[in-house]
PDB file of C-alpha atoms in Angstrom:
ATOM      1  CA  UNK A  18      24.364-161.523  15.804  1.00 43.00           C
ATOM      2  CA  UNK A  19      22.578-158.184  15.513  1.00 50.00           C
ATOM      3  CA  UNK A  20      19.536-157.611  17.681  1.00 52.00           C
ATOM      4  CA  UNK A  21      16.872-156.605  15.217  1.00 49.00           C
ATOM      5  CA  UNK A  22      13.761-154.498  15.682  1.00 46.00           C
ATOM      6  CA  UNK A  23      11.449-157.497  15.630  1.00 42.00           C
ATOM      7  CA  UNK A  24      13.123-159.340  18.509  1.00 39.00           C
ATOM      8  CA  UNK A  25       9.990-160.655  20.337  1.00 40.00           C
ATOM      9  CA  UNK A  26      11.141-160.008  23.900  1.00 41.00           C
ATOM     10  CA  UNK A  27      11.987-156.429  22.966  1.00 40.00           C
ATOM     11  CA  UNK A  28       8.701-155.560  21.259  1.00 44.00           C
ATOM     12  CA  UNK A  29       7.025-154.825  24.570  1.00 40.00           C
ATOM     13  CA  UNK A  30       9.767-152.417  25.628  1.00 48.00           C
ATOM     14  CA  UNK A  31       8.797-149.295  23.737  1.00 59.00           C
ATOM     15  CA  UNK A  32      11.465-147.301  25.558  1.00 79.00           C
ATOM     16  CA  UNK A  33      14.305-149.413  24.128  1.00 89.00           C
ATOM     17  CA  UNK A  34      16.291-147.335  21.653  1.00 94.00           C
ATOM     18  CA  UNK A  35      16.401-148.636  18.085  1.00 96.00           C
ATOM     19  CA  UNK A  36      19.448-147.933  15.937  1.00 98.00           C
ATOM     20  CA  UNK A  37      19.720-148.669  12.241  1.00 98.00           C
ATOM     21  CA  UNK A  38      23.169-148.813  10.648  1.00 98.00           C
ATOM     22  CA  UNK A  39      23.431-148.295   6.895  1.00 98.00           C
ATOM     23  CA  UNK A  40      26.713-149.685   5.567  1.00 98.00           C
ATOM     24  CA  UNK A  41      27.436-147.901   2.315  1.00 96.00           C
ATOM     25  CA  UNK A  42      30.301-150.023   1.044  1.00 95.00           C
ATOM     26  CA  UNK A  43      29.858-151.626  -2.358  1.00 92.00           C
ATOM     27  CA  UNK A  44      31.558-154.749  -1.008  1.00 93.00           C
ATOM     28  CA  UNK A  45      29.739-157.218   1.251  1.00 96.00           C
ATOM     29  CA  UNK A  46      31.182-157.862   4.720  1.00 97.00           C
ATOM     30  CA  UNK A  47      34.047-155.426   4.178  1.00 96.00           C
ATOM     31  CA  UNK A  48      35.790-153.221   6.712  1.00 97.00           C
ATOM     32  CA  UNK A  49      32.860-150.809   7.064  1.00 97.00           C
ATOM     33  CA  UNK A  50      30.548-153.684   8.012  1.00 98.00           C
ATOM     34  CA  UNK A  51      33.123-155.221  10.354  1.00 98.00           C
ATOM     35  CA  UNK A  52      33.716-151.866  12.059  1.00 98.00           C
ATOM     36  CA  UNK A  53      29.996-151.317  12.546  1.00 98.00           C
ATOM     37  CA  UNK A  54      29.399-154.820  13.885  1.00 97.00           C
ATOM     38  CA  UNK A  55      32.345-154.591  16.295  1.00 97.00           C
ATOM     39  CA  UNK A  56      31.258-151.141  17.461  1.00 97.00           C
ATOM     40  CA  UNK A  57      27.697-152.181  18.253  1.00 97.00           C
ATOM     41  CA  UNK A  58      28.463-155.615  19.718  1.00 94.00           C
ATOM     42  CA  UNK A  59      28.888-154.486  23.361  1.00 93.00           C
ATOM     43  CA  UNK A  60      25.652-152.471  23.421  1.00 92.00           C
ATOM     44  CA  UNK A  61      23.225-154.684  25.314  1.00 88.00           C
ATOM     45  CA  UNK A  62      20.620-152.033  26.152  1.00 87.00           C
ATOM     46  CA  UNK A  63      19.530-151.185  22.598  1.00 92.00           C
ATOM     47  CA  UNK A  64      18.063-152.846  19.534  1.00 95.00           C
ATOM     48  CA  UNK A  65      19.994-152.491  16.328  1.00 96.00           C
ATOM     49  CA  UNK A  66      20.038-153.701  12.767  1.00 97.00           C
ATOM     50  CA  UNK A  67      22.770-153.465  10.137  1.00 98.00           C
ATOM     51  CA  UNK A  68      21.823-153.092   6.475  1.00 98.00           C
ATOM     52  CA  UNK A  69      24.481-153.522   3.800  1.00 98.00           C
ATOM     53  CA  UNK A  70      23.667-151.561   0.657  1.00 97.00           C
ATOM     54  CA  UNK A  71      25.929-153.984  -1.231  1.00 97.00           C
ATOM     55  CA  UNK A  72      23.215-156.617  -0.760  1.00 97.00           C
ATOM     56  CA  UNK A  73      20.400-154.312  -1.861  1.00 97.00           C
ATOM     57  CA  UNK A  74      19.193-153.035  -5.207  1.00 96.00           C
ATOM     58  CA  UNK A  75      19.224-149.237  -5.249  1.00 95.00           C
ATOM     59  CA  UNK A  76      18.549-147.700  -8.651  1.00 93.00           C
ATOM     60  CA  UNK A  77      19.090-144.105  -9.734  1.00 93.00           C
ATOM     61  CA  UNK A  78      16.327-141.531  -9.283  1.00 88.00           C
ATOM     62  CA  UNK A  79      14.620-140.517 -12.536  1.00 86.00           C
ATOM     63  CA  UNK A  80      13.184-137.298 -11.053  1.00 84.00           C
ATOM     64  CA  UNK A  81       9.572-138.297 -11.683  1.00 83.00           C
ATOM     65  CA  UNK A  82       8.471-136.303  -8.618  1.00 77.00           C
ATOM     66  CA  UNK A  83       5.858-138.872  -7.563  1.00 78.00           C
ATOM     67  CA  UNK A  84       7.470-139.247  -4.122  1.00 78.00           C
ATOM     68  CA  UNK A  85       5.981-135.840  -3.306  1.00 72.00           C
ATOM     69  CA  UNK A  86       2.748-137.575  -2.339  1.00 67.00           C
ATOM     70  CA  UNK A  87       3.440-141.325  -2.325  1.00 73.00           C
ATOM     71  CA  UNK A  88       6.147-143.960  -1.934  1.00 79.00           C
ATOM     72  CA  UNK A  89       8.951-143.921  -4.467  1.00 83.00           C
ATOM     73  CA  UNK A  90       7.530-145.871  -7.448  1.00 87.00           C
ATOM     74  CA  UNK A  91      10.864-147.424  -8.443  1.00 89.00           C
ATOM     75  CA  UNK A  92      10.816-151.176  -7.861  1.00 89.00           C
ATOM     76  CA  UNK A  93      13.906-151.824  -5.776  1.00 93.00           C
ATOM     77  CA  UNK A  94      14.831-152.092  -2.079  1.00 96.00           C
ATOM     78  CA  UNK A  95      14.705-148.371  -1.315  1.00 94.00           C
ATOM     79  CA  UNK A  96      11.198-148.189   0.189  1.00 92.00           C
ATOM     80  CA  UNK A  97      11.866-151.167   2.461  1.00 95.00           C
ATOM     81  CA  UNK A  98      14.974-149.461   3.850  1.00 96.00           C
ATOM     82  CA  UNK A  99      13.220-146.103   4.180  1.00 94.00           C
ATOM     83  CA  UNK A 100      10.492-147.747   6.279  1.00 94.00           C
ATOM     84  CA  UNK A 101      13.147-149.034   8.682  1.00 96.00           C
ATOM     85  CA  UNK A 102      14.857-145.639   8.760  1.00 96.00           C
ATOM     86  CA  UNK A 103      11.581-144.042   9.825  1.00 93.00           C
ATOM     87  CA  UNK A 104      11.100-146.654  12.569  1.00 94.00           C
ATOM     88  CA  UNK A 105      14.588-146.149  13.996  1.00 96.00           C
ATOM     89  CA  UNK A 106      15.383-143.688  16.775  1.00 96.00           C
ATOM     90  CA  UNK A 107      18.903-143.153  15.503  1.00 97.00           C
ATOM     91  CA  UNK A 108      20.817-143.866  12.311  1.00 98.00           C
ATOM     92  CA  UNK A 109      24.462-144.694  11.628  1.00 98.00           C
ATOM     93  CA  UNK A 110      25.969-144.263   8.180  1.00 97.00           C
ATOM     94  CA  UNK A 111      29.205-146.257   7.833  1.00 97.00           C
ATOM     95  CA  UNK A 112      31.233-146.317   4.641  1.00 96.00           C
ATOM     96  CA  UNK A 113      34.745-146.488   3.180  1.00 94.00           C
ATOM     97  CA  UNK A 114      36.589-143.656   1.507  1.00 91.00           C
ATOM     98  CA  UNK A 115      36.727-144.137  -2.266  1.00 85.00           C
ATOM     99  CA  UNK A 116      39.397-141.712  -3.500  1.00 75.00           C
ATOM    100  CA  UNK A 117      38.003-138.439  -2.121  1.00 65.00           C
ATOM    101  CA  UNK A 118      34.380-139.377  -1.636  1.00 81.00           C
ATOM    102  CA  UNK A 119      31.868-141.923  -0.422  1.00 85.00           C
ATOM    103  CA  UNK A 120      30.838-144.931  -2.554  1.00 88.00           C
ATOM    104  CA  UNK A 121      28.502-144.234  -5.472  1.00 89.00           C
ATOM    105  CA  UNK A 122      25.786-146.548  -4.162  1.00 93.00           C
ATOM    106  CA  UNK A 123      25.614-144.679  -0.863  1.00 93.00           C
ATOM    107  CA  UNK A 124      25.525-141.336  -2.687  1.00 90.00           C
ATOM    108  CA  UNK A 125      22.704-142.651  -4.879  1.00 92.00           C
ATOM    109  CA  UNK A 126      20.783-143.750  -1.768  1.00 94.00           C
ATOM    110  CA  UNK A 127      21.302-140.382  -0.061  1.00 92.00           C
ATOM    111  CA  UNK A 128      20.247-138.563  -3.226  1.00 91.00           C
ATOM    112  CA  UNK A 129      16.979-140.527  -3.265  1.00 90.00           C
ATOM    113  CA  UNK A 130      16.358-139.537   0.367  1.00 92.00           C
ATOM    114  CA  UNK A 131      17.273-135.936  -0.377  1.00 87.00           C
ATOM    115  CA  UNK A 132      14.847-135.671  -3.289  1.00 85.00           C
ATOM    116  CA  UNK A 133      11.962-137.039  -1.200  1.00 84.00           C
ATOM    117  CA  UNK A 134      12.825-134.493   1.480  1.00 82.00           C
ATOM    118  CA  UNK A 135      12.950-131.667  -1.065  1.00 78.00           C
ATOM    119  CA  UNK A 136       9.691-132.546  -2.821  1.00 75.00           C
ATOM    120  CA  UNK A 137       7.830-132.894   0.478  1.00 75.00           C
ATOM    121  CA  UNK A 138       9.404-129.811   2.028  1.00 72.00           C
ATOM    122  CA  UNK A 139       8.445-127.722  -1.000  1.00 65.00           C
ATOM    123  CA  UNK A 140       5.257-129.418  -2.242  1.00 62.00           C
ATOM    124  CA  UNK A 141       3.463-128.357  -5.371  1.00 62.00           C
ATOM    125  CA  UNK A 142       0.096-128.697  -3.669  1.00 52.00           C
ATOM    126  CA  UNK A 143      -1.558-127.218  -0.596  1.00 47.00           C
ATOM    127  CA  UNK A 144      -0.121-127.573   2.907  1.00 56.00           C
ATOM    128  CA  UNK A 145      -3.499-128.926   4.061  1.00 55.00           C
ATOM    129  CA  UNK A 146      -3.352-131.746   1.512  1.00 51.00           C
ATOM    130  CA  UNK A 147       0.249-132.550   2.468  1.00 54.00           C
ATOM    131  CA  UNK A 148      -0.707-132.914   6.142  1.00 57.00           C
ATOM    132  CA  UNK A 149      -3.845-134.880   5.285  1.00 55.00           C
ATOM    133  CA  UNK A 150      -1.812-137.386   3.281  1.00 57.00           C
ATOM    134  CA  UNK A 151       0.900-137.564   5.961  1.00 59.00           C
ATOM    135  CA  UNK A 152       3.734-137.122   3.494  1.00 62.00           C
ATOM    136  CA  UNK A 153       6.002-134.900   5.555  1.00 68.00           C
ATOM    137  CA  UNK A 154       9.806-135.156   5.106  1.00 72.00           C
ATOM    138  CA  UNK A 155      10.503-138.664   6.471  1.00 78.00           C
ATOM    139  CA  UNK A 156      13.782-138.211   8.357  1.00 87.00           C
ATOM    140  CA  UNK A 157      13.592-134.631   9.587  1.00 86.00           C
ATOM    141  CA  UNK A 158      14.789-134.402  13.193  1.00 90.00           C
ATOM    142  CA  UNK A 159      16.291-137.916  13.260  1.00 94.00           C
ATOM    143  CA  UNK A 160      19.569-138.236  15.148  1.00 97.00           C
ATOM    144  CA  UNK A 161      22.469-139.734  13.205  1.00 97.00           C
ATOM    145  CA  UNK A 162      26.236-140.178  13.120  1.00 97.00           C
ATOM    146  CA  UNK A 163      28.932-141.110  10.609  1.00 97.00           C
ATOM    147  CA  UNK A 164      31.737-143.707  10.535  1.00 96.00           C
ATOM    148  CA  UNK A 165      34.310-143.684   7.754  1.00 95.00           C
ATOM    149  CA  UNK A 166      37.057-146.216   7.002  1.00 95.00           C
ATOM    150  CA  UNK A 167      40.185-145.139   5.128  1.00 92.00           C
ATOM    151  CA  UNK A 168      43.562-146.587   4.293  1.00 90.00           C
ATOM    152  CA  UNK A 169      46.118-146.011   7.084  1.00 88.00           C
ATOM    153  CA  UNK A 170      47.512-142.486   7.020  1.00 83.00           C
ATOM    154  CA  UNK A 171      44.673-141.026   4.951  1.00 84.00           C
ATOM    155  CA  UNK A 172      42.579-138.043   5.989  1.00 82.00           C
ATOM    156  CA  UNK A 173      38.838-138.622   6.365  1.00 84.00           C
ATOM    157  CA  UNK A 174      37.682-135.002   6.518  1.00 86.00           C
ATOM    158  CA  UNK A 175      36.705-134.508   2.875  1.00 85.00           C
ATOM    159  CA  UNK A 176      34.900-137.838   2.761  1.00 85.00           C
ATOM    160  CA  UNK A 177      33.009-137.017   5.970  1.00 90.00           C
ATOM    161  CA  UNK A 178      32.100-133.571   4.650  1.00 90.00           C
ATOM    162  CA  UNK A 179      30.280-135.021   1.673  1.00 86.00           C
ATOM    163  CA  UNK A 180      27.996-137.322   3.673  1.00 89.00           C
ATOM    164  CA  UNK A 181      27.568-134.737   6.446  1.00 92.00           C
ATOM    165  CA  UNK A 182      26.207-132.205   3.979  1.00 91.00           C
ATOM    166  CA  UNK A 183      23.757-134.788   2.658  1.00 89.00           C
ATOM    167  CA  UNK A 184      22.349-135.795   6.058  1.00 90.00           C
ATOM    168  CA  UNK A 185      22.095-132.164   7.163  1.00 91.00           C
ATOM    169  CA  UNK A 186      20.110-131.382   4.013  1.00 89.00           C
ATOM    170  CA  UNK A 187      17.665-134.085   5.132  1.00 90.00           C
ATOM    171  CA  UNK A 188      16.992-132.125   8.318  1.00 90.00           C
ATOM    172  CA  UNK A 189      18.737-134.747  10.441  1.00 93.00           C
ATOM    173  CA  UNK A 190      20.650-133.923  13.621  1.00 96.00           C
ATOM    174  CA  UNK A 191      24.268-134.960  13.040  1.00 97.00           C
ATOM    175  CA  UNK A 192      26.092-135.950  16.230  1.00 96.00           C
ATOM    176  CA  UNK A 193      29.717-134.812  16.165  1.00 96.00           C
ATOM    177  CA  UNK A 194      32.751-136.514  17.662  1.00 93.00           C
ATOM    178  CA  UNK A 195      35.243-134.163  19.322  1.00 89.00           C
ATOM    179  CA  UNK A 196      34.189-131.378  16.928  1.00 86.00           C
ATOM    180  CA  UNK A 197      34.745-133.748  13.974  1.00 91.00           C
ATOM    181  CA  UNK A 198      31.915-134.673  11.614  1.00 95.00           C
ATOM    182  CA  UNK A 199      32.263-138.366  12.445  1.00 95.00           C
ATOM    183  CA  UNK A 200      34.526-141.121  13.727  1.00 95.00           C
ATOM    184  CA  UNK A 201      37.367-142.532  11.652  1.00 94.00           C
ATOM    185  CA  UNK A 202      38.997-145.974  11.579  1.00 95.00           C
ATOM    186  CA  UNK A 203      41.611-147.416   9.237  1.00 95.00           C
ATOM    187  CA  UNK A 204      42.073-150.646   7.323  1.00 94.00           C
ATOM    188  CA  UNK A 205      43.197-151.375   3.780  1.00 92.00           C
ATOM    189  CA  UNK A 206      42.451-155.073   3.338  1.00 94.00           C
ATOM    190  CA  UNK A 207      39.354-156.884   4.564  1.00 94.00           C
ATOM    191  CA  UNK A 208      39.529-157.405   8.326  1.00 95.00           C
ATOM    192  CA  UNK A 209      42.372-154.971   8.979  1.00 96.00           C
ATOM    193  CA  UNK A 210      40.028-152.437  10.555  1.00 97.00           C
ATOM    194  CA  UNK A 211      39.571-154.796  13.517  1.00 97.00           C
ATOM    195  CA  UNK A 212      43.194-154.090  14.471  1.00 97.00           C
ATOM    196  CA  UNK A 213      42.460-150.389  14.835  1.00 96.00           C
ATOM    197  CA  UNK A 214      41.374-150.432  18.458  1.00 97.00           C
ATOM    198  CA  UNK A 215      41.499-146.650  18.758  1.00 96.00           C
ATOM    199  CA  UNK A 216      39.230-146.259  15.738  1.00 96.00           C
ATOM    200  CA  UNK A 217      36.771-148.811  17.128  1.00 97.00           C
ATOM    201  CA  UNK A 218      36.782-147.089  20.518  1.00 97.00           C
ATOM    202  CA  UNK A 219      36.195-143.712  18.854  1.00 97.00           C
ATOM    203  CA  UNK A 220      33.177-145.174  17.051  1.00 97.00           C
ATOM    204  CA  UNK A 221      31.827-146.605  20.307  1.00 97.00           C
ATOM    205  CA  UNK A 222      32.173-143.236  22.019  1.00 97.00           C
ATOM    206  CA  UNK A 223      30.334-141.593  19.140  1.00 97.00           C
ATOM    207  CA  UNK A 224      27.508-144.128  19.342  1.00 97.00           C
ATOM    208  CA  UNK A 225      27.271-143.436  23.076  1.00 96.00           C
ATOM    209  CA  UNK A 226      26.874-139.751  22.258  1.00 97.00           C
ATOM    210  CA  UNK A 227      24.189-140.671  19.739  1.00 97.00           C
ATOM    211  CA  UNK A 228      22.318-142.765  22.321  1.00 96.00           C
ATOM    212  CA  UNK A 229      22.595-140.012  24.949  1.00 95.00           C
ATOM    213  CA  UNK A 230      21.265-137.464  22.471  1.00 95.00           C
ATOM    214  CA  UNK A 231      18.308-139.701  21.623  1.00 94.00           C
ATOM    215  CA  UNK A 232      17.635-140.419  25.321  1.00 91.00           C
ATOM    216  CA  UNK A 233      17.487-136.716  26.129  1.00 86.00           C
ATOM    217  CA  UNK A 234      14.794-136.330  23.470  1.00 73.00           C
ATOM    218  CA  UNK A 235      12.596-139.232  24.604  1.00 61.00           C
TER     219      UNK A 235
END
């Protein structure tokens, strides 16, 4: 069971690192979720939470621009997730490869984040008002990493590139794995990813790098 941010005995330990994993698969409890859960399971010294976008309502941005100075006005689960992203010390984005790209729901979610970042980075009102209202870009400077799951034998580079460009545009610090944009595991049918011990170990090493990077900042 994931150790969540509101675990009572952990609340007093402000130095405990908090990780939030966003699973971008459009299928609940699929290989991306299983990989993330298995990767984080041995980490006893941190708090973490896993959010599956498949269980959340994320609607498309209508470019109203209101997020420049307030919460996104769309009535879905986006603002709740964004609040947790802001509370986290580090973020993991885990997702499967759909043809040559990431799932549409994850791309929609990242687009919503990107538009908030853009509107607040280039506001249409004075810098003084922006600072007064505390509406700075929400995830700028956050440390993050990427996991991708593909069918056996498939290349993950193009799929990683897409998400990497999105998180970099948010001003986030992307942690690399052996010069790669993220870690890669394989599994075609549900549960098969758990057989990929090398992929799981690669993801654990990447998370360790993420934790070390966060620790050096604290």
